[in-house]
Short mmCIF file of C-alpha atoms and ligand atoms in Angstrom, two decimals:
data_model
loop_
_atom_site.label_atom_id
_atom_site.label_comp_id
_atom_site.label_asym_id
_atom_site.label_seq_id
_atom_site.Cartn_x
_atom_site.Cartn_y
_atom_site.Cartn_z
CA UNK A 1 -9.43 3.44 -25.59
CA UNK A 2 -8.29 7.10 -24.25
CA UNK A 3 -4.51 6.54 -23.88
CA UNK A 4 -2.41 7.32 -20.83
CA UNK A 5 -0.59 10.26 -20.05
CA UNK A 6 0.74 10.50 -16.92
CA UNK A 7 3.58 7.36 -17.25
CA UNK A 8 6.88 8.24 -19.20
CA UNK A 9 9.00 5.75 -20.42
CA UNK A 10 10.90 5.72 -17.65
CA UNK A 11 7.54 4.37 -16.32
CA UNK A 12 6.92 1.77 -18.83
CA UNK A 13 10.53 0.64 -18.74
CA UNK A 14 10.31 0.00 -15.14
CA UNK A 15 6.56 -1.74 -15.40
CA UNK A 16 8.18 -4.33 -17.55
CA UNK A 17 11.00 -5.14 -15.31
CA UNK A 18 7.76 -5.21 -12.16
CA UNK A 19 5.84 -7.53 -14.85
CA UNK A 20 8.48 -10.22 -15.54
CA UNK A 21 9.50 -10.05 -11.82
CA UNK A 22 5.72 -10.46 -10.82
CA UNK A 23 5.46 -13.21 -13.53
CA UNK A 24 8.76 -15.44 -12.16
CA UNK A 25 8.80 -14.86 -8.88
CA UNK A 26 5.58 -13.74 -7.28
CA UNK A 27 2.91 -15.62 -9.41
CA UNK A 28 4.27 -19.11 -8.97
CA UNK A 29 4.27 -19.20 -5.37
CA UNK A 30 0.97 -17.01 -5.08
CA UNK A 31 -1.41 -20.46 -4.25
CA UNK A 32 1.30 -21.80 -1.62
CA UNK A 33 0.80 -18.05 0.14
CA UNK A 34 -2.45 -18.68 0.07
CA UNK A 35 -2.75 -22.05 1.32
CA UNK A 36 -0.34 -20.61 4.53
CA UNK A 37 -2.57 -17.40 4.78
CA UNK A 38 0.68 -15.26 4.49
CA UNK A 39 3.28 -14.45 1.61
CA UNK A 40 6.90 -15.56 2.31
CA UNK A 41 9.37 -13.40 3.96
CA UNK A 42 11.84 -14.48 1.45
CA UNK A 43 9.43 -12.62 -1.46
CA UNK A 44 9.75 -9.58 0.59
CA UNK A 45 13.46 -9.96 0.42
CA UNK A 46 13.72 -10.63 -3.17
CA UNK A 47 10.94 -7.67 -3.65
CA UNK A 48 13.14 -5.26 -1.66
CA UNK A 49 16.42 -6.50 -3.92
CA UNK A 50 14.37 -5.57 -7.00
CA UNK A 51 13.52 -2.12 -5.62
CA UNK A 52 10.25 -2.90 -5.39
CA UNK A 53 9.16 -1.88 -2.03
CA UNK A 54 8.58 1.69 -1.03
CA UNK A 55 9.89 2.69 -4.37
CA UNK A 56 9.33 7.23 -3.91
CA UNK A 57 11.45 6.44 -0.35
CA UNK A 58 13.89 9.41 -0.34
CA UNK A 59 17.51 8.30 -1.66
CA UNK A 60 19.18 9.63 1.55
CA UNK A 61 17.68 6.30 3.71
CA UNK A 62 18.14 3.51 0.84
CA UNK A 63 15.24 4.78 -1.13
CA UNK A 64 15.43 5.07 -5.01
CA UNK A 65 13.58 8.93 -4.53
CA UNK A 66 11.52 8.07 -7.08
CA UNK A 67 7.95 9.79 -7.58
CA UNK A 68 4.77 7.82 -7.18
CA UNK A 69 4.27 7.30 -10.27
CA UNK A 70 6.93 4.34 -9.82
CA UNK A 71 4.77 2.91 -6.51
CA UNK A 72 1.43 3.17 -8.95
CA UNK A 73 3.59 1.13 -11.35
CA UNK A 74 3.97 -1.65 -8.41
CA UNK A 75 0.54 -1.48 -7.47
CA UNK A 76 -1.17 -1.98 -10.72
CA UNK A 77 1.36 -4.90 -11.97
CA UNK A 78 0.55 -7.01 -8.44
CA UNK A 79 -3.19 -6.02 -9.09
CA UNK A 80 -3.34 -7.11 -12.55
CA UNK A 81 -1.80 -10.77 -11.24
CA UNK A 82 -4.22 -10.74 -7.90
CA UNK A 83 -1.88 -10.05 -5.79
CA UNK A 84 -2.81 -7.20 -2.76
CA UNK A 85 -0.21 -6.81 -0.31
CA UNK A 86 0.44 -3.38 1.71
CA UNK A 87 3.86 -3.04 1.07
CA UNK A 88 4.23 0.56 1.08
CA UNK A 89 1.57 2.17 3.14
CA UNK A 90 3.64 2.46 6.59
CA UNK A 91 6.52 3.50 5.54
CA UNK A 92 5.68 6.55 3.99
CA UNK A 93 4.00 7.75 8.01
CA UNK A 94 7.79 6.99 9.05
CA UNK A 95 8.86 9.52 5.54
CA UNK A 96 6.39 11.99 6.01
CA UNK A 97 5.86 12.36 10.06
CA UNK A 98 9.18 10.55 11.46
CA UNK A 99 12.31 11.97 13.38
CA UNK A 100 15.92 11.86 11.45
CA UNK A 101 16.39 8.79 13.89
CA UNK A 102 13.24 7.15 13.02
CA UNK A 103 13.66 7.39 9.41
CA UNK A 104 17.57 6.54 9.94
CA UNK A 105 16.57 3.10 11.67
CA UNK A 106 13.29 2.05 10.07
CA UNK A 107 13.14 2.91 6.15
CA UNK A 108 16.52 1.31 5.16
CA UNK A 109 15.18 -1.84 6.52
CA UNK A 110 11.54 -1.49 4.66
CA UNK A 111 12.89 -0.41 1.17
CA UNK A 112 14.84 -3.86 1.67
CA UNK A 113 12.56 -6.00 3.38
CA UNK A 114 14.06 -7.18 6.09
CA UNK A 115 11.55 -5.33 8.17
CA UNK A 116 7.57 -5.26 7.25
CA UNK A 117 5.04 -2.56 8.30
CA UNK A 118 1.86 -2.94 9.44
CA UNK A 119 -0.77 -0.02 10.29
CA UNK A 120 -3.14 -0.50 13.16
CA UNK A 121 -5.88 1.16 13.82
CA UNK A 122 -8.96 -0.71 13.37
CA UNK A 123 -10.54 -2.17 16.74
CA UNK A 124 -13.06 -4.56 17.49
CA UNK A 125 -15.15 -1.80 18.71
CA UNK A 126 -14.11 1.04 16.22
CA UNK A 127 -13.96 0.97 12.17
CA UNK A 128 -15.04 3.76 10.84
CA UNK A 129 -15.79 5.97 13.33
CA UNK A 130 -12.04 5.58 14.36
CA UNK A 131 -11.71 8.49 17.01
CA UNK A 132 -13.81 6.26 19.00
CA UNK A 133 -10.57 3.97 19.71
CA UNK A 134 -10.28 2.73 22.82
CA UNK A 135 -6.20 1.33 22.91
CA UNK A 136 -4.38 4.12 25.42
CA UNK A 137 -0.59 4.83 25.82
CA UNK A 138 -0.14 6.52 29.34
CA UNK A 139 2.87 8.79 29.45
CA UNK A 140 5.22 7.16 32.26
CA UNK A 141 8.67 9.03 32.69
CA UNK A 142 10.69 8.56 29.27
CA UNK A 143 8.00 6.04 28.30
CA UNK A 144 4.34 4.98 26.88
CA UNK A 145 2.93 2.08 28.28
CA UNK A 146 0.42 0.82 25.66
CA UNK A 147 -2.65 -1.24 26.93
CA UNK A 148 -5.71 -2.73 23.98
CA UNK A 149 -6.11 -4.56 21.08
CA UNK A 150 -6.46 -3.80 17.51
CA UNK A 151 -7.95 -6.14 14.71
CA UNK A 152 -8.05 -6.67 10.99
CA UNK A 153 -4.56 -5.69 10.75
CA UNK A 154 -2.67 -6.27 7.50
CA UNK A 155 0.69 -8.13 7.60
CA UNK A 156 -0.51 -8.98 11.99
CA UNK A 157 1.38 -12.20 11.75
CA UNK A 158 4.46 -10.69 9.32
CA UNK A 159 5.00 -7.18 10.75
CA UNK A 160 8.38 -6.47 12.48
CA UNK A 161 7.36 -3.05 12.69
CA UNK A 162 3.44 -1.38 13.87
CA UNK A 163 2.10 2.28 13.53
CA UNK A 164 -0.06 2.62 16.14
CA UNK A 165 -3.30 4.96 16.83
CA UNK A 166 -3.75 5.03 20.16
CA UNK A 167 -5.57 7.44 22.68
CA UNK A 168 -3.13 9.33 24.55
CA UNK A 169 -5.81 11.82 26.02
CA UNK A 170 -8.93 9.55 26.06
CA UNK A 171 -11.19 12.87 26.88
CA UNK A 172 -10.64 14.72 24.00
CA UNK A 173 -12.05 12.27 21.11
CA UNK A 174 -10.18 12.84 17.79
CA UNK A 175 -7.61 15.31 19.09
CA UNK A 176 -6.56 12.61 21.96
CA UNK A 177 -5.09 10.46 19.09
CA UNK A 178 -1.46 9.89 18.43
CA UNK A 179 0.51 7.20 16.91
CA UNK A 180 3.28 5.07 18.09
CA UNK A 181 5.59 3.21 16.46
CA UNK A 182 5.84 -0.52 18.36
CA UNK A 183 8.35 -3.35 17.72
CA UNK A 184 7.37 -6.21 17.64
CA UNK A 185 10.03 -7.80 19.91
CA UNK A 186 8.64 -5.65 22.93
CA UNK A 187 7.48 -7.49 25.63
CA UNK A 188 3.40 -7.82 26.28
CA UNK A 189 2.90 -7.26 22.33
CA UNK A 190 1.33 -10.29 21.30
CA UNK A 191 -0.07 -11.67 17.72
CA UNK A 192 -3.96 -13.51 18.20
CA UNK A 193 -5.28 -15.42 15.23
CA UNK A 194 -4.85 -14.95 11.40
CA UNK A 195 -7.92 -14.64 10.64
CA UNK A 196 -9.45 -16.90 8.01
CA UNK A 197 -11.33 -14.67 5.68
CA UNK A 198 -13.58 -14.93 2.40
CA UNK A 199 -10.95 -13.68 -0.14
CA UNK A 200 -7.33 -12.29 -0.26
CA UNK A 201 -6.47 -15.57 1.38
CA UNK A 202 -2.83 -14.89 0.78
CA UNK A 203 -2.59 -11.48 2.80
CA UNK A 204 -2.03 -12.02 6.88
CA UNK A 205 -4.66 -10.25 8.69
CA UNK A 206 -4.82 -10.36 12.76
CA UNK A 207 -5.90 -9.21 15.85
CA UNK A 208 -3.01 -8.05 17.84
CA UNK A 209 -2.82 -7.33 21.64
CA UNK A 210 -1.06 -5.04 23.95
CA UNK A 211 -0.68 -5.69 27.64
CA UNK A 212 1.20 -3.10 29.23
CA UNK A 213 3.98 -2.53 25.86
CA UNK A 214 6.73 -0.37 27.25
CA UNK A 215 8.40 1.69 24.30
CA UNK A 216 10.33 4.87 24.60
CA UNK A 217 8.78 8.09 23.82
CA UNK A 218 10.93 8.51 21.06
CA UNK A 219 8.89 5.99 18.88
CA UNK A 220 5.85 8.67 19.22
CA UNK A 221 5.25 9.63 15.65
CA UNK A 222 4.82 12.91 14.38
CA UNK A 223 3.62 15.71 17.65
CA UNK A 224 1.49 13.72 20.52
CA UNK A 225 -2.20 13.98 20.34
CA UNK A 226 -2.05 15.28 16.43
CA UNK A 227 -1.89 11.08 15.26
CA UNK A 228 -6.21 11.64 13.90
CA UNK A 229 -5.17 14.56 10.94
CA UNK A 230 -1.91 12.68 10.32
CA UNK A 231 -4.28 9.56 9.69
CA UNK A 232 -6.53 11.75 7.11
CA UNK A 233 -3.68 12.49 5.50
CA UNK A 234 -2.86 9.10 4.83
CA UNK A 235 -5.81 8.06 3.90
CA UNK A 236 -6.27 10.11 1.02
CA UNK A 237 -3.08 8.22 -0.48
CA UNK A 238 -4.44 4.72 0.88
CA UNK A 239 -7.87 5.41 -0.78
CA UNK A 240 -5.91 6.26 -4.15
CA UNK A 241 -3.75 3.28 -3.68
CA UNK A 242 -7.08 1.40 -3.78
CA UNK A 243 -8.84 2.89 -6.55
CA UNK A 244 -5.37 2.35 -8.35
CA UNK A 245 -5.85 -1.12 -7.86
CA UNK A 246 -9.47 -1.10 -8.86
CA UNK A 247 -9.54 0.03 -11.80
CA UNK A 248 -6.95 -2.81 -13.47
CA UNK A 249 -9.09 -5.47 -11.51
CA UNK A 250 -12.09 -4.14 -13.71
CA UNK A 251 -9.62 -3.83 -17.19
CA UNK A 252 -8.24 -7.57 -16.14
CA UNK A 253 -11.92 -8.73 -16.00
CA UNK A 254 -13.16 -7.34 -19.15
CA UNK A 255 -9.95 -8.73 -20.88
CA UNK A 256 -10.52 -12.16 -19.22
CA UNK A 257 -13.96 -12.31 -20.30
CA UNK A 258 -13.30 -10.81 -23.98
CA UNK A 259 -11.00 -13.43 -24.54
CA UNK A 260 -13.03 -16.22 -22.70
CA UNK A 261 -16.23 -15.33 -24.67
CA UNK A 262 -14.51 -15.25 -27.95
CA UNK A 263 -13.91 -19.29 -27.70
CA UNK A 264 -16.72 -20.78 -26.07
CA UNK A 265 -19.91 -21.47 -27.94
CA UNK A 266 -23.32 -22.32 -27.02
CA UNK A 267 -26.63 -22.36 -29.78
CA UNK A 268 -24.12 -22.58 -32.56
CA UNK A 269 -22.64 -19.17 -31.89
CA UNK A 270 -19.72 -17.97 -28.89
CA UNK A 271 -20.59 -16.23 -26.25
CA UNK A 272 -18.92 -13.28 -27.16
CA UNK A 273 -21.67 -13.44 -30.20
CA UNK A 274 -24.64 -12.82 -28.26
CA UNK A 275 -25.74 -9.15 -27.88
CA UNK A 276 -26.14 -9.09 -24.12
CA UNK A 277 -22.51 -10.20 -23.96
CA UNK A 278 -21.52 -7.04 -26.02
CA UNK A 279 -23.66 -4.83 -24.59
CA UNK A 280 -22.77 -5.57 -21.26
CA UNK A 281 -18.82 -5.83 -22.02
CA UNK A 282 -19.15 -2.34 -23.53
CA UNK A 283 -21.24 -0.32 -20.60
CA UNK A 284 -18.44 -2.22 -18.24
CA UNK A 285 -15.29 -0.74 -20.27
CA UNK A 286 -16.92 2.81 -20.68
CA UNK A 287 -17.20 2.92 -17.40
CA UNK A 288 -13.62 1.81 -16.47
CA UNK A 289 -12.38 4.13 -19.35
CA UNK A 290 -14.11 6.78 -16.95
CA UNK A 291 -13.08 5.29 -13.73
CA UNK A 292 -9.05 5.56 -15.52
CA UNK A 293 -9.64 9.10 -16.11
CA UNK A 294 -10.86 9.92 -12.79
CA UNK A 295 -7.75 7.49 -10.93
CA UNK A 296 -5.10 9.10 -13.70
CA UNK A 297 -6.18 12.43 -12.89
CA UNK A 298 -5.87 11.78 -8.95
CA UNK A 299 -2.83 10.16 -9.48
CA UNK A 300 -1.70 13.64 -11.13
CA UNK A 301 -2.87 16.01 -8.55
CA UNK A 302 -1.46 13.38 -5.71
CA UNK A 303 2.50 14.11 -7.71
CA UNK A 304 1.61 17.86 -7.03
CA UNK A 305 0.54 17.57 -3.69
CA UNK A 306 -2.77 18.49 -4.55
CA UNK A 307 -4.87 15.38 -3.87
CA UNK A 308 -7.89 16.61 -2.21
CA UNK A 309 -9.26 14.15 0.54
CA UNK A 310 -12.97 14.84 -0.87
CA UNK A 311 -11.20 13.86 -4.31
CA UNK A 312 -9.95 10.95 -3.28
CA UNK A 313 -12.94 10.07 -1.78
CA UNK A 314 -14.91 10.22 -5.09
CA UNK A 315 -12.11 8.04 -7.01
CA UNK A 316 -12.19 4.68 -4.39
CA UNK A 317 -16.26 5.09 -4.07
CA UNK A 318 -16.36 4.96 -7.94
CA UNK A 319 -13.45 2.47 -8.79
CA UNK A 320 -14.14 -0.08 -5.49
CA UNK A 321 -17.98 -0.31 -6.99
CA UNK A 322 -17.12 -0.47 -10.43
CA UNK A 323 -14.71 -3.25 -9.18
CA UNK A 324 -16.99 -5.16 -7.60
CA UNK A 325 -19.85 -4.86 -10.38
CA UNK A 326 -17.72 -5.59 -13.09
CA UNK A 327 -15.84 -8.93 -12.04
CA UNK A 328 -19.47 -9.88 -10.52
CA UNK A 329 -21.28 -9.67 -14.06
CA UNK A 330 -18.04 -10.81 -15.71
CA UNK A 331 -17.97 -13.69 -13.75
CA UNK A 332 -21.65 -14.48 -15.39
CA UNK A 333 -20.03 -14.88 -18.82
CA UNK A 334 -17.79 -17.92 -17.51
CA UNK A 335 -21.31 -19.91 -16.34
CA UNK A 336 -20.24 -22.61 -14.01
CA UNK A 337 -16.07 -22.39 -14.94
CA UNK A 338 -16.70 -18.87 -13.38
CA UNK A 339 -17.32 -20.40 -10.06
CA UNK A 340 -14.30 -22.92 -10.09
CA UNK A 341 -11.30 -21.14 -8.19
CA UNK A 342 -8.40 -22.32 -11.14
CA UNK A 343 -10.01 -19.35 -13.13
CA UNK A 344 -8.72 -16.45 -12.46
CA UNK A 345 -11.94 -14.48 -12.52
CA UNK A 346 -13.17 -16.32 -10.01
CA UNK A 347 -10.34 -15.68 -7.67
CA UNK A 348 -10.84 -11.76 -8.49
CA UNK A 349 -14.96 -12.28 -7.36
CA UNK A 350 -13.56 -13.44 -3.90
CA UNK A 351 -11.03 -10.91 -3.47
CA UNK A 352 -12.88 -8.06 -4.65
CA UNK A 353 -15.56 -7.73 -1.66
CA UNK A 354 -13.40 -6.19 0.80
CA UNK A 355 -12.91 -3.28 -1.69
CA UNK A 356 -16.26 -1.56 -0.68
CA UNK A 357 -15.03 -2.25 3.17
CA UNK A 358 -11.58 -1.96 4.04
CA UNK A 359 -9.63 1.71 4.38
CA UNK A 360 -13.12 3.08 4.59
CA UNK A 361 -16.24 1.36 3.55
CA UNK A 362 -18.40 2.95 0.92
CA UNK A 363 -20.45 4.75 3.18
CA UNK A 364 -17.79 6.88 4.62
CA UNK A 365 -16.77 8.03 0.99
CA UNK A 366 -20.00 8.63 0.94
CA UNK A 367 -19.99 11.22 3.86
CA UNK A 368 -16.93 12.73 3.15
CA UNK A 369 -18.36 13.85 -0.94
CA UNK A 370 -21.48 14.81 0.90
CA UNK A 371 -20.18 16.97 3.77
CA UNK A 372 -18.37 18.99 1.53
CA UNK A 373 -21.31 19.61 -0.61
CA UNK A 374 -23.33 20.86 2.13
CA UNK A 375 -19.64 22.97 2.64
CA UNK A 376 -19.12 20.93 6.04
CA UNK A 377 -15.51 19.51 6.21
C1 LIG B 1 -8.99 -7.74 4.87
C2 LIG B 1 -8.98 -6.52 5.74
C3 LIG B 1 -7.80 -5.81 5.89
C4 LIG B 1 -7.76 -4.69 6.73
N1 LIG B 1 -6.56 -4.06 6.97
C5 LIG B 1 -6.51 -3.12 7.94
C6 LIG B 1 -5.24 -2.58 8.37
O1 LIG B 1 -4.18 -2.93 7.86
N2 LIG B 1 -5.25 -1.66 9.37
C7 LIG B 1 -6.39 -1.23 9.98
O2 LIG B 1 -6.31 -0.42 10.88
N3 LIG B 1 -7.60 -1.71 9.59
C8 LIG B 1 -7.68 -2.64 8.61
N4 LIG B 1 -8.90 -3.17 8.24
C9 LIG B 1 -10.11 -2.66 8.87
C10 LIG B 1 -10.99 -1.85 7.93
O3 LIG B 1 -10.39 -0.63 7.58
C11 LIG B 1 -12.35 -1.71 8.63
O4 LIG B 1 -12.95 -2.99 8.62
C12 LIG B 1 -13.23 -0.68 7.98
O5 LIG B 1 -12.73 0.62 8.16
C13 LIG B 1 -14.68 -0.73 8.54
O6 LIG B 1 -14.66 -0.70 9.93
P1 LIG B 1 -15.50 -1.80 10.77
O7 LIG B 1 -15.14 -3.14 10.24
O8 LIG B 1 -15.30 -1.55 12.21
O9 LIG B 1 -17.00 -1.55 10.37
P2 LIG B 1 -18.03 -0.55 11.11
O10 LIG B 1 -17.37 0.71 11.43
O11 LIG B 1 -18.68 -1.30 12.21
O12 LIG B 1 -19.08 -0.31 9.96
C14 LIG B 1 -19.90 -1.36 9.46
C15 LIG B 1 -20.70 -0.84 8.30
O13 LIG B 1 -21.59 0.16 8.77
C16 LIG B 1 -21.80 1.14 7.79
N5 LIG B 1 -21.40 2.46 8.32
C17 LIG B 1 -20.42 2.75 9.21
N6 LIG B 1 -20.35 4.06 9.44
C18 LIG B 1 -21.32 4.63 8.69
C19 LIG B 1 -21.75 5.98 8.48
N7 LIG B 1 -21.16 7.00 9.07
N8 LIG B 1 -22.80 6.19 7.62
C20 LIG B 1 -23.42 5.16 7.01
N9 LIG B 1 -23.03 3.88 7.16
C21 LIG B 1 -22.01 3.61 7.99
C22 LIG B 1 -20.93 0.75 6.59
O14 LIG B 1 -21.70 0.03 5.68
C23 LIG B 1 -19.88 -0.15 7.21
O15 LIG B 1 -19.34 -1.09 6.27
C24 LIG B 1 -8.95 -4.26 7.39
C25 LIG B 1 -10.15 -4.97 7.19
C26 LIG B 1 -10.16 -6.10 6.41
C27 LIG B 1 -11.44 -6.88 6.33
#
């Protein structure tokens, strides 16, 4: 296999310290978080303690100031033992858009984590087509006052903390977006259901209402109305954050199955014997071999600031399918132990729908590649 370039071994030094902590103190408890919909605060704690959270935080607010490459090192160490929580996504809107003050009183808090983020802009009425949002925050005095509802919302029952879009001139579409930071102590905030889904059982997701929320407007993030292009520049980093993830899903699979179809036989022979087996294994690892060029190379431009939207784009559509293919026909090699939930592959089938869905469904990759071929952006 084409080896890696872009880790030192700084890197790999650091990825064993993420494995063995993943291993002893994340892994064990992973079913129990699953069973209560919702990882322990106490993990966050002990994750924050191990400088695991928000690891490229600068050094001035508690943060290491390491470069991504240590976050990627996170990511793909929690993928590889299916686990997906979003541990750093909000806190890098506070580091890239926040005030001094902001920064001051929210990222010390995340990089130890005592307080958790959660980033809300989904709505039951708008997904993808998110300038169609319909939560408003009306300017009163020294205020907002923030009335809606937002659903789907990762960490909705942990979060201590919310980023959120909301319309702030309703009339102008995508330029009448801002965001808005809101505690969740604030009176009329209030946390609806965690919603039961088919997979990632172990990650709280909610709907979460607002009914006249009072904050200052000091907690307005970044310059009012400008919250839509601070959101697509996000999202190129949350789409790479996903293809990150992806692409070890696929490498786990393939390694599962390998080593699965190596011992069990049927017709006097293992699975691993049969030629479809082969054949199949090998298409599947060319095409993550590919798919870890394409992420590596992202992950490169992303360190130079250089991470092209349309780019990252092309690396989630191709590593969230691949993902989804590959522990689908993987899954076939385990027959009916493939379909019984103390197999890890299993586990990885449920879990790996949402990855065609969630911070933009495959369509919208889709339309962003395409635009700019037609030179539309
Ligand atoms: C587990 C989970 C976690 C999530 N976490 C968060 C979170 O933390 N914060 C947050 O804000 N949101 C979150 N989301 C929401 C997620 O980002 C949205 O579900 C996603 O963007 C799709 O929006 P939608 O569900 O409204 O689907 P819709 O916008 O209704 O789209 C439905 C389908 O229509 C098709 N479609 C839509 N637009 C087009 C188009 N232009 N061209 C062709 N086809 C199209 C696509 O197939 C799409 O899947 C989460 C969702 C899930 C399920």
């Amino acid at each position: 296999m084409i080896k890696r370039t872009i880790f030192t071994e700084d890197h790999e030094l650091f990825r064993a310290s993420v494995r063995k902590f993943v291993e002893q103190d994340l892994v064990p408890h992973h079913e129990k978080w699953e069973e209560a919909c919702k990882v322990d605060r106490e993990a966050w704690l002990k994750a924050g303690e191990a400088g695991l959270l928000c690891c490229d935080a600068p050094e001035e607010y508690g943060g290491s100031g390491a470069d991504f490459l240590y976050n990627a090192v996170v990511i793909e160490e929690l993928a590889r033992a299916g686990i997906t929580v979003h541990s750093d996504m909000m806190a890098t809107y506070i580091a890239s858009f926040g005030t001094e003050a902001q920064k001051k009183t929210w990222l010390p808090k995340m990089i130890s984590g005592e307080v958790i983020g959660a980033l809300a802009m989904t709505e039951p009425g708008a997904g993808s087509d998110l300038k169609a949002i319909r939560t408003t925050a009306v300017r009163h005095g020294d205020d907002y006052i923030i009335n809606g509802q937002k659903v789907y919302i990762s960490n909705g029952q942990n979060s201590d903390l919310l980023v959120v879009a909301c319309k702030t001139n309703p009339a102008a579409g995508a330029r009448g977006v801002s965001l808005i930071l809101v505690e969740a102590t604030r009176p009329g905030f209030k946390r609806g259901k965690n919603l039961k889904k088919i997979g990632l059982k172990a990650q709280d997701t909610s709907e979460l209402f607002f009914d006249d929320v009072r904050v200052p407007a000091s907690n307005l993030l970044g310059e009012e109305n400008k919250g839509f292009s601070l959101l697509m520049t996000k999202l190129a980093r949350e789409r790479l954050t996903q293809a990150i993830r992806s692409i070890v899903v696929a490498e786990q699979a393939i390694q599962w199955t390998v080593d699965y179809t190596k011992e069990r036989k049927a017709f006097d022979q293992t699975i691993g014997d049969f030629q479809n087996t082969r054949f199949k294994l090998a298409e599947l690892a060319t095409q993550t071999v590919a798919g870890r060029a394409l992420v590596d190379q992202c992950i490169a431009l992303f360190m130079k600031n250089e991470l092209d939207p349309v780019d990252a784009a092309m690396a989630k559509l191709y590593a969230c399918d691949l993902h989804v293919k590959t522990v689908d026909e993987c899954l076939q090699f385990f027959g009916g132990y493939g379909y019984m939930l103390e197999y890890p592959i299993a586990r990885a089938y449920i879990d790996a729908r949402i990855v065609r869905i969630a911070g933009g469904a495959a369509e919208i990759m889709k339309q962003i590649i395409g635009k700019s071929l037609f030179g539309e952006r």
